[in-house]
Amino acid sequence: MNVQRVFVATVLCVLAAVALTADGTKEAKFPEREIEVMVPWAAGGATDVTFRAFTGVIQKYLGVPMIISNKPGGAAVPGYVEAMTKSPDGHYLVAWATPSITVTHMQNTPYDATTFEPVLNIVTAPVWFLVPANSPYKNLADLVADAKKRPGMINLGNAGTGGGTHMIALAFETAAGAKFNHVPHAGGGPTVTAAVAGQVDVITVGPPEGVPQLASGQLRCLGVFSDKRLEQFPDYPTAKELGIPFSMGQWRGLAVPKGTDPKKIKILHDAFKAAMADPEFLAIAEKSGLLLDYRDTVSFRKLIQEQDLVYKTTVQTNKLGDKYK
């Protein structure tokens, strides 16, 4: 009996020690409540779709629900400015994507590529050009030929001035030797809606944007800006196949406010990484057209740093925006 008592006492002491931090205080459970992911673009866009794919599975790995908070408009600047005021307690995350940093070189913003702490990258998707079903353009070559004949007369919709799709479209202009009239929208969702309604001639978005409309026949794909045809969409030719040596895409991941405990960042990273391998998530991702590209915290930070320099150079070289004037 005495042996049993000693054993139980020992176990209780060990458990108590595990529950205490180095300074003798009890370590709080994390996460303690639901987590919020702020998406600074409209519902239905590629970034929004990416994170909504997690809402049904992430609780398995974090133990709490996840909610999406959309803050569209203003080239995502208002959403990120609000995010800067949030507590770095690990329960508030931001969708951190290519347009998050491109706009910081188009105009003076209160934040830059280093303001938020990276957690992980989730997808990387090349951009594609989509047109309404009744468009006269059959492929990118047709579109470019007309744009050269009528410079600035073809309305090309994008997901926001200074955003990734806008920048990539500008880079494509240079590669193709054509000129478009760029029409900004408050995110990828509204951009797709504008194309379906025939309000623009062509749009520049990326998977999963436009996937349902392509499947239903409301939109057609003129070409993809990737090095090779996408495995999920093998019928869509690349720009290179059509004689235009150009490929470029966008990444989308998660970040948290500066000052968030690295231990909490790791917990979030590990949970989302595990969820990315969940069969339920994979089924949703495939149906939505998400092109998964996991990168851990360190490699994601490196990608952001590299891309930040690329877009800074692009803006300065093309004399875009007003930040560097």
CSV table of C-alpha atoms in Angstrom, one decimal:
chain,number,residue,atom,x,y,z
A,1,MET,CA,0.0,0.0,0.0
A,2,ASN,CA,2.8,2.4,1.0
A,3,VAL,CA,4.5,1.6,-2.4
A,4,GLN,CA,1.3,2.5,-4.2
A,5,ARG,CA,1.0,5.8,-2.3
A,6,VAL,CA,4.6,6.7,-3.1
A,7,PHE,CA,4.0,5.9,-6.8
A,8,VAL,CA,0.8,8.0,-7.0
A,9,ALA,CA,2.5,10.9,-5.2
A,10,THR,CA,5.4,10.7,-7.6
A,11,VAL,CA,3.1,10.8,-10.7
A,12,LEU,CA,1.2,13.8,-9.3
A,13,CYS,CA,4.4,15.7,-8.7
A,14,VAL,CA,5.6,15.0,-12.3
A,15,LEU,CA,2.3,16.2,-13.7
A,16,ALA,CA,2.4,19.3,-11.6
A,17,ALA,CA,5.9,20.0,-12.8
A,18,VAL,CA,4.8,19.6,-16.5
A,19,ALA,CA,2.0,22.0,-16.0
A,20,LEU,CA,4.3,24.7,-14.7
A,21,THR,CA,6.5,27.0,-16.7
A,22,ALA,CA,10.1,27.8,-15.9
A,23,ASP,CA,9.1,30.7,-13.6
A,24,GLY,CA,6.8,28.5,-11.6
A,25,THR,CA,3.5,29.8,-13.0
A,26,LYS,CA,0.9,27.6,-14.6
A,27,GLU,CA,1.1,27.5,-18.3
A,28,ALA,CA,-2.1,28.5,-20.0
A,29,LYS,CA,-3.8,26.3,-22.5
A,30,PHE,CA,-3.5,27.4,-26.1
A,31,PRO,CA,-5.6,28.1,-27.9
A,32,GLU,CA,-8.2,29.0,-25.3
A,33,ARG,CA,-10.9,30.0,-27.7
A,34,GLU,CA,-11.8,30.1,-31.4
A,35,ILE,CA,-9.2,31.5,-33.7
A,36,GLU,CA,-10.0,34.2,-36.3
A,37,VAL,CA,-8.4,34.5,-39.7
A,38,MET,CA,-8.8,37.9,-41.3
A,39,VAL,CA,-9.0,37.9,-45.1
A,40,PRO,CA,-8.7,41.5,-46.4
A,41,TRP,CA,-10.5,40.6,-49.6
A,42,ALA,CA,-14.1,39.8,-50.5
A,43,ALA,CA,-15.7,36.4,-49.9
A,44,GLY,CA,-15.3,34.1,-52.9
A,45,GLY,CA,-11.8,35.1,-53.9
A,46,ALA,CA,-8.9,32.7,-54.0
A,47,THR,CA,-7.5,33.7,-50.6
A,48,ASP,CA,-10.9,33.5,-49.0
A,49,VAL,CA,-11.6,30.0,-50.6
A,50,THR,CA,-8.2,28.8,-49.5
A,51,PHE,CA,-8.9,29.4,-45.8
A,52,ARG,CA,-12.5,28.5,-45.8
A,53,ALA,CA,-11.4,25.0,-46.8
A,54,PHE,CA,-9.9,24.7,-43.3
A,55,THR,CA,-13.0,25.6,-41.4
A,56,GLY,CA,-14.4,22.1,-41.2
A,57,VAL,CA,-11.2,20.3,-40.3
A,58,ILE,CA,-8.9,22.6,-38.3
A,59,GLN,CA,-10.8,21.9,-35.0
A,60,LYS,CA,-9.5,18.3,-35.1
A,61,TYR,CA,-6.0,19.7,-34.7
A,62,LEU,CA,-6.4,22.9,-32.7
A,63,GLY,CA,-9.3,21.8,-30.5
A,64,VAL,CA,-11.2,25.1,-31.2
A,65,PRO,CA,-13.2,26.4,-34.2
A,66,MET,CA,-12.0,28.8,-36.8
A,67,ILE,CA,-13.9,31.8,-38.2
A,68,ILE,CA,-13.2,33.8,-41.3
A,69,SER,CA,-13.5,37.6,-41.1
A,70,ASN,CA,-13.6,39.4,-44.5
A,71,LYS,CA,-12.4,43.0,-44.6
A,72,PRO,CA,-12.4,43.9,-48.3
A,73,GLY,CA,-11.5,47.1,-50.0
A,74,GLY,CA,-8.7,49.6,-50.3
A,75,ALA,CA,-6.3,47.2,-51.9
A,76,ALA,CA,-6.3,45.2,-48.6
A,77,VAL,CA,-4.7,48.1,-46.7
A,78,PRO,CA,-7.6,48.8,-44.3
A,79,GLY,CA,-7.7,45.2,-43.3
A,80,TYR,CA,-4.1,45.0,-42.4
A,81,VAL,CA,-4.1,48.3,-40.6
A,82,GLU,CA,-6.8,47.0,-38.4
A,83,ALA,CA,-4.9,43.8,-37.9
A,84,MET,CA,-1.9,45.8,-36.6
A,85,THR,CA,-4.1,46.8,-33.6
A,86,LYS,CA,-5.0,43.2,-32.6
A,87,SER,CA,-3.5,41.4,-29.6
A,88,PRO,CA,-0.5,39.1,-30.4
A,89,ASP,CA,-2.1,36.3,-28.4
A,90,GLY,CA,-2.1,33.7,-31.2
A,91,HIS,CA,-5.9,33.8,-31.6
A,92,TYR,CA,-5.8,36.3,-34.4
A,93,LEU,CA,-4.2,35.5,-37.8
A,94,VAL,CA,-4.1,37.2,-41.1
A,95,ALA,CA,-4.2,35.8,-44.6
A,96,TRP,CA,-0.7,36.8,-46.0
A,97,ALA,CA,-0.4,36.6,-49.7
A,98,THR,CA,1.3,38.1,-52.7
A,99,PRO,CA,-1.0,41.2,-52.8
A,100,SER,CA,-0.2,41.8,-49.2
A,101,ILE,CA,3.3,43.1,-50.1
A,102,THR,CA,2.9,44.3,-53.7
A,103,VAL,CA,0.7,47.2,-52.5
A,104,THR,CA,3.3,48.3,-50.0
A,105,HIS,CA,5.5,49.3,-53.0
A,106,MET,CA,2.7,51.0,-54.9
A,107,GLN,CA,1.9,53.4,-52.0
A,108,ASN,CA,3.0,54.4,-48.5
A,109,THR,CA,1.4,52.0,-46.1
A,110,PRO,CA,1.7,51.7,-42.3
A,111,TYR,CA,3.0,48.2,-42.7
A,112,ASP,CA,5.5,46.3,-44.9
A,113,ALA,CA,6.7,42.7,-45.6
A,114,THR,CA,8.1,42.4,-42.1
A,115,THR,CA,5.2,43.7,-40.0
A,116,PHE,CA,3.6,40.3,-39.5
A,117,GLU,CA,5.2,37.0,-38.4
A,118,PRO,CA,4.9,34.2,-41.0
A,119,VAL,CA,3.3,30.9,-39.9
A,120,LEU,CA,3.3,28.8,-43.1
A,121,ASN,CA,2.5,28.9,-46.8
A,122,ILE,CA,-0.4,26.9,-48.0
A,123,VAL,CA,-0.8,27.4,-51.8
A,124,THR,CA,1.0,28.8,-54.8
A,125,ALA,CA,-1.0,29.3,-57.9
A,126,PRO,CA,-0.1,30.7,-61.3
A,127,VAL,CA,-2.4,33.3,-62.8
A,128,TRP,CA,-4.7,32.6,-65.7
A,129,PHE,CA,-6.6,34.8,-68.1
A,130,LEU,CA,-10.3,34.1,-68.3
A,131,VAL,CA,-13.0,35.5,-70.6
A,132,PRO,CA,-16.8,35.3,-70.8
A,133,ALA,CA,-18.2,32.3,-72.7
A,134,ASN,CA,-19.1,34.4,-75.7
A,135,SER,CA,-15.7,36.2,-76.0
A,136,PRO,CA,-14.3,36.4,-79.5
A,137,TYR,CA,-10.8,35.5,-78.1
A,138,LYS,CA,-9.9,31.8,-78.4
A,139,ASN,CA,-6.5,31.9,-76.7
A,140,LEU,CA,-3.9,34.3,-75.4
A,141,ALA,CA,-2.4,34.8,-78.9
A,142,ASP,CA,-5.8,36.2,-80.1
A,143,LEU,CA,-6.0,38.5,-77.1
A,144,VAL,CA,-2.5,39.8,-77.5
A,145,ALA,CA,-2.9,40.4,-81.2
A,146,ASP,CA,-6.0,42.5,-80.6
A,147,ALA,CA,-4.4,44.4,-77.7
A,148,LYS,CA,-1.5,45.3,-80.0
A,149,LYS,CA,-3.9,46.6,-82.6
A,150,ARG,CA,-6.0,48.5,-80.0
A,151,PRO,CA,-3.6,49.4,-77.2
A,152,GLY,CA,-5.4,50.4,-73.9
A,153,MET,CA,-8.9,49.5,-75.4
A,154,ILE,CA,-9.3,46.0,-73.9
A,155,ASN,CA,-10.7,46.0,-70.4
A,156,LEU,CA,-8.7,43.7,-68.2
A,157,GLY,CA,-10.1,43.1,-64.7
A,158,ASN,CA,-7.9,42.4,-61.7
A,159,ALA,CA,-8.5,41.9,-57.9
A,160,GLY,CA,-7.3,45.3,-56.9
A,161,THR,CA,-4.8,48.1,-57.8
A,162,GLY,CA,-1.3,47.1,-56.7
A,163,GLY,CA,-2.3,43.6,-56.0
A,164,GLY,CA,-0.7,40.4,-57.2
A,165,THR,CA,-2.9,39.9,-60.2
A,166,HIS,CA,-2.5,43.5,-61.3
A,167,MET,CA,1.3,43.3,-61.0
A,168,ILE,CA,1.4,40.0,-62.9
A,169,ALA,CA,-0.8,41.5,-65.6
A,170,LEU,CA,1.6,44.5,-65.9
A,171,ALA,CA,4.5,42.1,-66.2
A,172,PHE,CA,2.7,40.1,-68.9
A,173,GLU,CA,2.1,43.3,-70.8
A,174,THR,CA,5.9,43.8,-71.0
A,175,ALA,CA,6.5,40.2,-72.0
A,176,ALA,CA,3.8,40.2,-74.7
A,177,GLY,CA,4.3,43.8,-76.0
A,178,ALA,CA,0.7,44.7,-75.5
A,179,LYS,CA,-1.3,47.3,-73.5
A,180,PHE,CA,-4.6,46.8,-71.6
A,181,ASN,CA,-7.0,49.0,-69.7
A,182,HIS,CA,-6.7,47.7,-66.1
A,183,VAL,CA,-10.0,47.6,-64.2
A,184,PRO,CA,-9.6,46.9,-60.4
A,185,HIS,CA,-12.1,45.1,-58.2
A,186,ALA,CA,-12.4,44.5,-54.5
A,187,GLY,CA,-10.9,40.9,-54.7
A,188,GLY,CA,-11.0,37.9,-56.9
A,189,GLY,CA,-14.6,37.0,-56.2
A,190,PRO,CA,-16.0,40.3,-57.6
A,191,THR,CA,-13.5,40.1,-60.5
A,192,VAL,CA,-14.9,36.7,-61.5
A,193,THR,CA,-18.5,38.1,-61.1
A,194,ALA,CA,-17.6,41.0,-63.4
A,195,ALA,CA,-16.4,38.6,-66.1
A,196,VAL,CA,-19.5,36.4,-65.9
A,197,ALA,CA,-21.6,39.5,-66.3
A,198,GLY,CA,-19.6,40.7,-69.3
A,199,GLN,CA,-18.6,43.9,-67.6
A,200,VAL,CA,-14.9,43.4,-68.7
A,201,ASP,CA,-13.3,41.7,-71.7
A,202,VAL,CA,-10.9,39.5,-69.8
A,203,ILE,CA,-9.8,39.0,-66.2
A,204,THR,CA,-6.6,38.0,-64.5
A,205,VAL,CA,-7.1,35.7,-61.5
A,206,GLY,CA,-5.7,32.4,-60.3
A,207,PRO,CA,-7.0,29.0,-59.1
A,208,PRO,CA,-9.3,28.5,-57.3
A,209,GLU,CA,-10.8,31.7,-58.7
A,210,GLY,CA,-13.0,30.9,-61.7
A,211,VAL,CA,-12.9,27.1,-61.3
A,212,PRO,CA,-16.7,26.7,-60.8
A,213,GLN,CA,-17.4,29.1,-63.6
A,214,LEU,CA,-15.0,27.3,-66.0
A,215,ALA,CA,-16.7,24.0,-65.1
A,216,SER,CA,-20.2,25.4,-65.7
A,217,GLY,CA,-19.2,27.0,-69.0
A,218,GLN,CA,-19.7,30.6,-67.9
A,219,LEU,CA,-16.0,31.4,-68.5
A,220,ARG,CA,-13.3,30.1,-70.7
A,221,CYS,CA,-9.5,30.0,-70.1
A,222,LEU,CA,-7.2,31.6,-72.6
A,223,GLY,CA,-4.0,30.4,-71.1
A,224,VAL,CA,-2.1,29.8,-67.8
A,225,PHE,CA,1.1,31.6,-66.7
A,226,SER,CA,2.9,28.4,-65.5
A,227,ASP,CA,6.0,26.6,-66.7
A,228,LYS,CA,3.9,23.6,-67.6
A,229,ARG,CA,0.2,22.7,-67.8
A,230,LEU,CA,-1.5,22.3,-64.5
A,231,GLU,CA,-2.1,18.8,-63.5
A,232,GLN,CA,-5.6,19.6,-62.3
A,233,PHE,CA,-6.4,21.5,-65.5
A,234,PRO,CA,-4.5,19.7,-68.3
A,235,ASP,CA,-6.6,21.2,-71.1
A,236,TYR,CA,-5.5,24.8,-70.6
A,237,PRO,CA,-2.3,25.7,-72.5
A,238,THR,CA,0.5,27.8,-71.0
A,239,ALA,CA,1.5,31.2,-72.3
A,240,LYS,CA,4.8,29.6,-73.4
A,241,GLU,CA,3.0,27.1,-75.6
A,242,LEU,CA,1.3,30.0,-77.3
A,243,GLY,CA,4.5,31.8,-78.1
A,244,ILE,CA,4.7,34.1,-75.1
A,245,PRO,CA,7.7,33.3,-72.8
A,246,PHE,CA,6.0,34.2,-69.5
A,247,SER,CA,5.1,32.5,-66.2
A,248,MET,CA,4.3,34.0,-62.8
A,249,GLY,CA,2.0,33.2,-59.9
A,250,GLN,CA,0.9,34.0,-56.3
A,251,TRP,CA,1.5,32.5,-52.9
A,252,ARG,CA,-1.0,32.4,-50.0
A,253,GLY,CA,-0.3,31.6,-46.4
A,254,LEU,CA,-0.9,32.6,-42.8
A,255,ALA,CA,0.8,35.2,-40.5
A,256,VAL,CA,0.2,36.6,-37.1
A,257,PRO,CA,0.8,40.0,-35.4
A,258,LYS,CA,4.3,40.8,-34.4
A,259,GLY,CA,5.1,39.8,-30.9
A,260,THR,CA,3.2,36.5,-30.9
A,261,ASP,CA,4.9,33.8,-28.8
A,262,PRO,CA,7.0,31.5,-31.0
A,263,LYS,CA,5.6,28.5,-29.1
A,264,LYS,CA,2.1,29.6,-30.2
A,265,ILE,CA,3.3,30.1,-33.8
A,266,LYS,CA,4.6,26.5,-33.7
A,267,ILE,CA,1.3,25.2,-32.4
A,268,LEU,CA,-0.6,27.0,-35.2
A,269,HIS,CA,1.9,25.8,-37.8
A,270,ASP,CA,1.8,22.2,-36.7
A,271,ALA,CA,-2.1,22.2,-36.7
A,272,PHE,CA,-2.4,23.7,-40.2
A,273,LYS,CA,0.3,21.5,-41.6
A,274,ALA,CA,-1.5,18.4,-40.2
A,275,ALA,CA,-4.8,19.7,-41.5
A,276,MET,CA,-3.3,20.0,-45.0
A,277,ALA,CA,-2.8,16.2,-45.0
A,278,ASP,CA,-6.3,15.5,-43.7
A,279,PRO,CA,-8.4,13.5,-46.3
A,280,GLU,CA,-11.4,15.8,-45.8
A,281,PHE,CA,-9.3,18.9,-46.4
A,282,LEU,CA,-7.6,17.3,-49.5
A,283,ALA,CA,-11.0,16.5,-51.0
A,284,ILE,CA,-12.1,20.1,-50.5
A,285,ALA,CA,-8.9,21.4,-51.9
A,286,GLU,CA,-9.1,19.3,-55.0
A,287,LYS,CA,-12.7,20.3,-55.6
A,288,SER,CA,-11.9,24.0,-55.1
A,289,GLY,CA,-8.8,23.9,-57.4
A,290,LEU,CA,-6.3,24.7,-54.7
A,291,LEU,CA,-2.7,24.1,-55.7
A,292,LEU,CA,-1.1,23.1,-52.4
A,293,ASP,CA,2.5,24.3,-51.7
A,294,TYR,CA,3.4,23.8,-48.0
A,295,ARG,CA,6.3,25.8,-46.7
A,296,ASP,CA,7.3,25.9,-43.1
A,297,THR,CA,7.8,29.1,-41.1
A,298,VAL,CA,11.5,29.6,-42.0
A,299,SER,CA,11.1,28.9,-45.7
A,300,PHE,CA,7.9,31.0,-45.9
A,301,ARG,CA,9.7,33.9,-44.4
A,302,LYS,CA,12.5,33.5,-46.9
A,303,LEU,CA,10.0,33.4,-49.8
A,304,ILE,CA,8.4,36.6,-48.6
A,305,GLN,CA,11.7,38.4,-48.4
A,306,GLU,CA,12.7,37.3,-51.9
A,307,GLN,CA,9.3,38.3,-53.4
A,308,ASP,CA,9.4,41.6,-51.6
A,309,LEU,CA,12.5,42.5,-53.5
A,310,VAL,CA,11.1,41.3,-56.8
A,311,TYR,CA,8.0,43.5,-56.6
A,312,LYS,CA,9.9,46.5,-55.3
A,313,THR,CA,12.1,46.3,-58.4
A,314,THR,CA,9.0,45.7,-60.6
A,315,VAL,CA,7.3,48.8,-59.3
A,316,GLN,CA,10.4,51.0,-59.5
A,317,THR,CA,11.3,49.8,-63.0
A,318,ASN,CA,7.8,50.4,-64.4
A,319,LYS,CA,7.4,53.7,-62.4
A,320,LEU,CA,4.2,52.4,-60.8
A,321,GLY,CA,2.2,53.9,-58.0
A,322,ASP,CA,3.4,57.0,-56.1
A,323,LYS,CA,5.7,55.6,-53.4
A,324,TYR,CA,9.0,56.0,-55.2
A,325,LYS,CA,8.2,59.1,-57.2
